[in-house]
Tab-separated table of N, CA and C in Angstrom:
chain	number	residue	atom	x	y	z
A	1	MET	N	-8.186	22.800	-6.180
A	1	MET	CA	-7.332	23.502	-7.179
A	1	MET	C	-8.088	23.697	-8.255
A	2	LYS	N	-7.790	25.086	-8.884
A	2	LYS	CA	-8.691	25.451	-9.964
A	2	LYS	C	-7.814	25.871	-11.231
A	3	VAL	N	-8.016	25.340	-12.212
A	3	VAL	CA	-7.499	25.613	-13.575
A	3	VAL	C	-8.286	26.250	-14.447
A	4	ARG	N	-7.900	27.284	-15.123
A	4	ARG	CA	-8.782	27.971	-16.046
A	4	ARG	C	-7.979	28.165	-17.230
A	5	LYS	N	-8.595	28.065	-18.629
A	5	LYS	CA	-8.186	28.334	-19.789
A	5	LYS	C	-6.754	28.018	-20.328
A	6	THR	N	-6.630	26.656	-19.869
A	6	THR	CA	-5.365	25.918	-20.387
A	6	THR	C	-5.547	24.977	-21.521
A	7	THR	N	-4.562	24.949	-22.365
A	7	THR	CA	-4.911	23.717	-23.391
A	7	THR	C	-3.540	22.951	-23.392
A	8	GLU	N	-2.500	23.282	-22.639
A	8	GLU	CA	-1.339	22.462	-22.770
A	8	GLU	C	-1.317	21.764	-21.342
A	9	PRO	N	-0.844	20.419	-21.811
A	9	PRO	CA	-0.711	19.400	-20.941
A	9	PRO	C	0.211	19.645	-19.672
A	10	PHE	N	-0.245	19.205	-18.506
A	10	PHE	CA	0.658	19.543	-17.348
A	10	PHE	C	1.770	18.214	-17.048
A	11	ASN	N	2.831	18.620	-16.476
A	11	ASN	CA	3.764	17.889	-16.224
A	11	ASN	C	3.033	16.572	-15.293
A	12	PRO	N	3.389	15.236	-15.419
A	12	PRO	CA	2.846	14.146	-14.697
A	12	PRO	C	3.131	14.304	-13.073
A	13	GLU	N	4.258	15.251	-12.865
A	13	GLU	CA	4.587	15.351	-11.534
A	13	GLU	C	3.882	16.527	-10.927
A	14	SER	N	2.999	17.158	-11.813
A	14	SER	CA	2.273	18.360	-11.134
A	14	SER	C	1.695	18.149	-9.936
A	15	LYS	N	1.529	19.182	-9.094
A	15	LYS	CA	0.744	19.214	-7.766
A	15	LYS	C	-0.672	19.053	-8.155
A	16	LEU	N	-1.164	19.519	-9.455
A	16	LEU	CA	-2.624	19.101	-9.907
A	16	LEU	C	-3.040	17.989	-9.430
A	17	TYR	N	-2.345	17.094	-10.065
A	17	TYR	CA	-2.841	15.647	-9.911
A	17	TYR	C	-2.980	14.991	-8.515
A	18	GLN	N	-2.202	15.781	-7.722
A	18	GLN	CA	-2.225	15.233	-6.467
A	18	GLN	C	-3.336	16.025	-5.510
A	19	ALA	N	-4.225	16.985	-5.973
A	19	ALA	CA	-5.206	17.667	-5.457
A	19	ALA	C	-6.562	16.784	-5.055
A	20	GLU	N	-7.139	16.723	-3.950
A	20	GLU	CA	-8.293	15.924	-3.885
A	20	GLU	C	-9.487	16.270	-4.742
A	21	SER	N	-9.412	17.676	-4.964
A	21	SER	CA	-10.801	18.048	-5.730
A	21	SER	C	-10.161	19.138	-6.745
A	22	VAL	N	-10.648	19.030	-8.167
A	22	VAL	CA	-10.136	20.230	-9.007
A	22	VAL	C	-11.249	20.666	-9.841
A	23	VAL	N	-11.136	22.086	-10.183
A	23	VAL	CA	-12.180	22.609	-11.205
A	23	VAL	C	-11.489	23.089	-12.333
A	24	ILE	N	-11.656	22.481	-13.472
A	24	ILE	CA	-11.089	22.816	-14.630
A	24	ILE	C	-12.283	23.552	-15.651
A	25	ASP	N	-11.805	24.755	-16.074
A	25	ASP	CA	-12.598	25.500	-17.155
A	25	ASP	C	-11.592	25.590	-18.269
A	26	GLN	N	-12.252	25.049	-19.240
A	26	GLN	CA	-11.669	25.211	-20.810
A	26	GLN	C	-12.651	25.470	-21.889
A	27	ASP	N	-12.030	26.075	-22.919
A	27	ASP	CA	-12.930	26.371	-23.990
A	27	ASP	C	-13.425	24.965	-24.534
A	28	TRP	N	-12.241	24.044	-24.801
A	28	TRP	CA	-12.739	22.901	-25.393
A	28	TRP	C	-12.129	21.876	-24.427
A	29	LEU	N	-13.097	21.041	-23.949
A	29	LEU	CA	-12.853	19.812	-22.903
A	29	LEU	C	-11.891	18.924	-23.452
A	30	THR	N	-10.958	18.628	-22.868
A	30	THR	CA	-9.946	17.658	-23.169
A	30	THR	C	-9.754	16.899	-21.991
A	31	ALA	N	-10.930	16.192	-21.469
A	31	ALA	CA	-10.942	15.704	-20.106
A	31	ALA	C	-10.025	14.409	-20.010
A	32	PRO	N	-9.838	13.571	-21.149
A	32	PRO	CA	-8.792	12.483	-20.997
A	32	PRO	C	-7.496	12.986	-20.895
A	33	ASP	N	-7.073	14.072	-21.606
A	33	ASP	CA	-5.767	14.467	-21.688
A	33	ASP	C	-5.458	15.105	-20.151
A	34	ILE	N	-6.286	16.168	-19.741
A	34	ILE	CA	-5.935	16.989	-18.674
A	34	ILE	C	-6.135	16.029	-17.387
A	35	LEU	N	-6.934	15.209	-17.249
A	35	LEU	CA	-7.025	14.371	-16.036
A	35	LEU	C	-6.282	13.122	-16.129
A	36	ARG	N	-5.334	12.939	-17.127
A	36	ARG	CA	-4.843	11.529	-17.286
A	36	ARG	C	-3.956	10.969	-15.957
A	37	TYR	N	-3.356	11.911	-15.227
A	37	TYR	CA	-2.582	11.486	-14.086
A	37	TYR	C	-3.389	11.830	-12.819
A	38	PHE	N	-4.488	12.209	-12.775
A	38	PHE	CA	-5.265	12.593	-11.692
A	38	PHE	C	-5.694	11.667	-10.872
A	39	LYS	N	-5.271	11.975	-9.408
A	39	LYS	CA	-5.176	11.087	-8.261
A	39	LYS	C	-6.332	11.294	-7.278
A	40	GLY	N	-7.094	12.435	-7.515
A	40	GLY	CA	-8.092	13.047	-6.552
A	40	GLY	C	-9.354	12.367	-6.460
A	41	ARG	N	-10.240	12.772	-5.770
A	41	ARG	CA	-11.611	12.246	-5.708
A	41	ARG	C	-12.717	12.932	-6.162
A	42	GLN	N	-12.468	14.283	-6.377
A	42	GLN	CA	-13.710	14.886	-6.933
A	42	GLN	C	-12.957	15.903	-8.227
A	43	ALA	N	-13.899	15.821	-9.470
A	43	ALA	CA	-13.366	16.764	-10.783
A	43	ALA	C	-14.677	17.340	-11.035
A	44	PHE	N	-14.610	18.647	-11.312
A	44	PHE	CA	-15.600	19.691	-11.591
A	44	PHE	C	-15.078	20.235	-13.235
A	45	LEU	N	-15.760	19.855	-14.280
A	45	LEU	CA	-15.276	20.036	-15.690
A	45	LEU	C	-16.219	20.976	-16.201
A	46	PHE	N	-15.760	22.288	-16.688
A	46	PHE	CA	-16.589	23.280	-17.253
A	46	PHE	C	-16.054	23.422	-18.765
A	47	SER	N	-17.098	23.574	-19.615
A	47	SER	CA	-16.480	23.808	-21.087
A	47	SER	C	-17.378	24.347	-22.034
A	48	ASN	N	-16.936	24.862	-23.137
A	48	ASN	CA	-17.930	25.640	-23.998
A	48	ASN	C	-18.148	24.446	-25.087
A	49	ASN	N	-17.136	23.524	-25.308
A	49	ASN	CA	-17.339	22.718	-26.200
A	49	ASN	C	-16.500	21.385	-25.877
A	50	TYR	N	-17.093	20.265	-26.492
A	50	TYR	CA	-16.360	18.943	-26.148
A	50	TYR	C	-16.420	17.895	-27.386
A	51	GLU	N	-15.691	16.862	-27.043
A	51	GLU	CA	-15.914	15.817	-28.447
A	51	GLU	C	-16.421	14.519	-27.517
A	52	ALA	N	-17.583	14.103	-28.013
A	52	ALA	CA	-18.276	12.930	-27.441
A	52	ALA	C	-17.414	11.811	-27.282
A	53	SER	N	-16.659	11.339	-28.117
A	53	SER	CA	-15.609	10.280	-28.004
A	53	SER	C	-14.501	10.456	-27.055
A	54	ASP	N	-14.080	11.649	-26.891
A	54	ASP	CA	-13.324	11.714	-25.492
A	54	ASP	C	-13.949	11.559	-24.372
A	55	LEU	N	-15.229	11.904	-24.196
A	55	LEU	CA	-16.059	11.824	-22.958
A	55	LEU	C	-16.170	10.453	-22.715
A	56	ILE	N	-16.573	9.538	-23.821
A	56	ILE	CA	-16.795	8.194	-23.840
A	56	ILE	C	-15.511	7.453	-23.298
A	57	GLN	N	-14.509	7.855	-23.985
A	57	GLN	CA	-13.190	7.234	-23.459
A	57	GLN	C	-12.969	7.467	-22.098
A	58	PHE	N	-13.139	8.496	-21.507
A	58	PHE	CA	-12.724	8.904	-20.333
A	58	PHE	C	-13.564	8.149	-19.307
A	59	LEU	N	-15.010	8.163	-19.656
A	59	LEU	CA	-15.903	7.399	-18.737
A	59	LEU	C	-15.657	5.698	-18.780
A	60	ASP	N	-15.245	5.218	-19.823
A	60	ASP	CA	-14.814	4.017	-20.031
A	60	ASP	C	-13.718	3.567	-19.110
A	61	ARG	N	-12.808	4.330	-19.183
A	61	ARG	CA	-11.503	4.267	-18.331
A	61	ARG	C	-11.695	4.250	-16.763
A	62	TRP	N	-12.671	5.019	-16.536
A	62	TRP	CA	-13.066	5.175	-15.206
A	62	TRP	C	-13.859	4.092	-14.703
A	63	LYS	N	-14.793	3.778	-15.440
A	63	LYS	CA	-15.708	2.686	-15.117
A	63	LYS	C	-15.000	1.283	-14.921
A	64	SER	N	-14.112	1.039	-15.945
A	64	SER	CA	-13.234	-0.217	-15.817
A	64	SER	C	-12.379	-0.352	-14.848
A	65	GLY	N	-11.924	0.737	-14.074
A	65	GLY	CA	-10.883	0.643	-13.042
A	65	GLY	C	-9.514	0.650	-13.684
A	66	GLU	N	-9.458	1.042	-15.232
A	66	GLU	CA	-8.184	1.176	-15.676
A	66	GLU	C	-7.629	2.505	-15.194
A	67	ALA	N	-8.297	3.503	-14.792
A	67	ALA	CA	-7.641	4.885	-14.420
A	67	ALA	C	-8.764	5.367	-13.418
A	68	PHE	N	-8.267	6.340	-12.759
A	68	PHE	CA	-8.911	7.446	-11.689
A	68	PHE	C	-9.616	6.447	-10.810
A	69	GLN	N	-8.768	5.475	-10.020
A	69	GLN	CA	-9.365	4.879	-9.268
A	69	GLN	C	-9.896	5.380	-7.825
A	70	LYS	N	-9.374	6.672	-7.550
A	70	LYS	CA	-9.974	7.238	-6.295
A	70	LYS	C	-11.166	8.177	-6.852
A	71	LEU	N	-11.292	8.657	-8.005
A	71	LEU	CA	-12.429	9.415	-8.590
A	71	LEU	C	-13.636	8.886	-7.916
A	72	GLU	N	-14.379	9.652	-7.069
A	72	GLU	CA	-15.821	9.512	-6.543
A	72	GLU	C	-16.725	10.390	-7.123
A	73	TYR	N	-16.521	11.433	-7.567
A	73	TYR	CA	-17.479	12.282	-8.059
A	73	TYR	C	-17.219	13.177	-9.191
A	74	LEU	N	-17.766	13.095	-10.410
A	74	LEU	CA	-17.438	13.911	-11.511
A	74	LEU	C	-18.550	14.641	-12.017
A	75	GLN	N	-18.458	15.800	-12.312
A	75	GLN	CA	-19.506	16.826	-12.944
A	75	GLN	C	-18.919	17.495	-14.051
A	76	ILE	N	-19.548	17.459	-15.147
A	76	ILE	CA	-19.287	18.050	-16.497
A	76	ILE	C	-20.356	18.896	-16.955
A	77	ASP	N	-19.997	20.182	-17.145
A	77	ASP	CA	-20.977	21.155	-17.623
A	77	ASP	C	-20.469	21.690	-18.956
A	78	VAL	N	-21.043	21.531	-20.130
A	78	VAL	CA	-20.862	21.991	-21.224
A	78	VAL	C	-21.872	23.096	-21.544
A	79	VAL	N	-21.336	24.094	-21.814
A	79	VAL	CA	-22.287	25.464	-21.864
A	79	VAL	C	-22.809	25.643	-23.230
A	80	PHE	N	-22.063	25.483	-24.460
A	80	PHE	CA	-22.977	25.939	-25.806
A	80	PHE	C	-23.260	24.810	-26.690
A	81	GLU	N	-22.831	23.494	-26.085
A	81	GLU	CA	-23.262	22.510	-26.964
A	81	GLU	C	-24.280	21.568	-26.113
A	82	TYR	N	-25.074	20.920	-26.959
A	82	TYR	CA	-25.942	19.607	-26.283
A	82	TYR	C	-25.067	18.432	-25.974
A	83	ILE	N	-25.219	17.896	-24.889
A	83	ILE	CA	-24.686	16.481	-24.739
A	83	ILE	C	-25.722	15.561	-24.722
A	84	PRO	N	-25.609	14.615	-25.953
A	84	PRO	CA	-26.636	13.439	-26.229
A	84	PRO	C	-26.456	12.523	-24.934
A	85	LYS	N	-26.971	12.858	-24.103
A	85	LYS	CA	-26.958	11.747	-22.712
A	85	LYS	C	-27.185	10.312	-23.102
A	86	ASN	N	-28.097	10.146	-23.909
A	86	ASN	CA	-28.581	8.495	-24.013
A	86	ASN	C	-27.467	8.023	-24.960
A	87	GLN	N	-26.908	8.902	-25.983
A	87	GLN	CA	-25.914	8.266	-26.906
A	87	GLN	C	-24.576	7.865	-25.944
A	88	ILE	N	-24.101	8.673	-25.063
A	88	ILE	CA	-23.098	8.389	-24.174
A	88	ILE	C	-23.422	7.620	-23.031
A	89	LEU	N	-24.494	7.406	-22.645
A	89	LEU	CA	-24.819	6.371	-21.729
A	89	LEU	C	-25.038	4.927	-22.273
A	90	ASN	N	-25.539	5.003	-23.419
A	90	ASN	CA	-25.547	3.529	-24.202
A	90	ASN	C	-24.045	3.165	-24.636
A	91	ALA	N	-23.361	4.215	-24.916
A	91	ALA	CA	-21.961	3.703	-25.285
A	91	ALA	C	-20.932	3.269	-24.122
A	92	ILE	N	-21.180	3.763	-23.068
A	92	ILE	CA	-20.486	3.079	-21.881
A	92	ILE	C	-21.360	1.968	-21.082
A	93	GLY	N	-22.383	1.626	-21.604
A	93	GLY	CA	-23.118	0.364	-21.047
A	93	GLY	C	-23.694	0.672	-19.833
A	94	ALA	N	-24.332	2.022	-19.676
A	94	ALA	CA	-24.852	2.364	-18.449
A	94	ALA	C	-26.362	1.657	-18.322
A	95	LYS	N	-26.716	1.226	-17.157
A	95	LYS	CA	-27.932	0.558	-16.983
A	95	LYS	C	-28.965	1.410	-16.196
A	96	TYR	N	-30.075	1.418	-16.314
A	96	TYR	CA	-31.204	1.884	-15.484
A	96	TYR	C	-31.338	1.453	-14.087
A	97	ILE	N	-31.314	2.069	-12.979
A	97	ILE	CA	-31.468	1.564	-11.708
A	97	ILE	C	-32.860	1.764	-11.098
A	98	ASP	N	-33.677	0.763	-10.860
A	98	ASP	CA	-34.883	1.163	-10.466
A	98	ASP	C	-35.051	1.516	-8.953
A	99	ALA	N	-35.294	2.794	-8.805
A	99	ALA	CA	-35.325	3.450	-7.468
A	99	ALA	C	-35.989	2.665	-6.023
A	100	THR	N	-37.025	1.557	-6.442
A	100	THR	CA	-37.493	0.814	-5.379
A	100	THR	C	-36.538	-0.231	-4.909
A	101	LYS	N	-35.540	-0.527	-5.771
A	101	LYS	CA	-34.816	-1.952	-5.518
A	101	LYS	C	-33.472	-1.428	-4.977
A	102	THR	N	-32.690	-2.254	-4.257
A	102	THR	CA	-31.334	-2.007	-3.747
A	102	THR	C	-30.400	-1.744	-4.832
A	103	PRO	N	-29.924	-0.712	-4.956
A	103	PRO	CA	-28.889	-0.502	-6.069
A	103	PRO	C	-27.571	-1.589	-6.175
A	104	PRO	N	-27.010	-1.689	-7.250
A	104	PRO	CA	-26.056	-2.351	-7.226
A	104	PRO	C	-24.726	-1.712	-6.804
A	105	THR	N	-23.539	-2.580	-6.221
A	105	THR	CA	-22.398	-1.849	-5.855
A	105	THR	C	-21.215	-2.099	-6.888
A	106	HIS	N	-20.467	-1.208	-6.988
A	106	HIS	CA	-19.356	-1.236	-7.937
A	106	HIS	C	-18.049	-1.089	-6.939
A	107	SER	N	-17.359	-1.974	-7.286
A	107	SER	CA	-16.033	-2.207	-6.794
A	107	SER	C	-14.715	-1.884	-7.741
A	108	VAL	N	-13.998	-1.140	-7.380
A	108	VAL	CA	-12.760	-0.923	-8.295
A	108	VAL	C	-11.551	-1.904	-7.882
A	109	PRO	N	-11.061	-2.673	-8.776
A	109	PRO	CA	-9.948	-3.410	-8.597
A	109	PRO	C	-8.652	-2.662	-7.837
A	110	LYS	N	-8.116	-3.261	-6.904
A	110	LYS	CA	-7.081	-2.589	-6.090
A	110	LYS	C	-5.776	-2.898	-7.111
A	111	VAL	N	-5.138	-1.680	-7.398
A	111	VAL	CA	-3.733	-1.738	-7.907
A	111	VAL	C	-2.638	-1.978	-7.377
């Protein structure tokens, strides 16, 4: 399902949230709001601008298992603004994984 140029929240019962994969294109990325009830496996977000705190909040909720339990893949492309990757990775507690070692597994608690 593809969503373009929307700023209004969707009804929690919207079919958007039932789709396995969504592509969302917004001028100002509101990932936590627009994906609040998303139950799919893939999300592709495209935007001109974003708020780092919103992105960090979204990633924290996903990483903790608090939300987005089925989400396996997330791609975020911001066109006109630099994303401070190190700041965001540090804020969510991401760690470096040595390519020569077996990577850790992440399990999401069942709800």
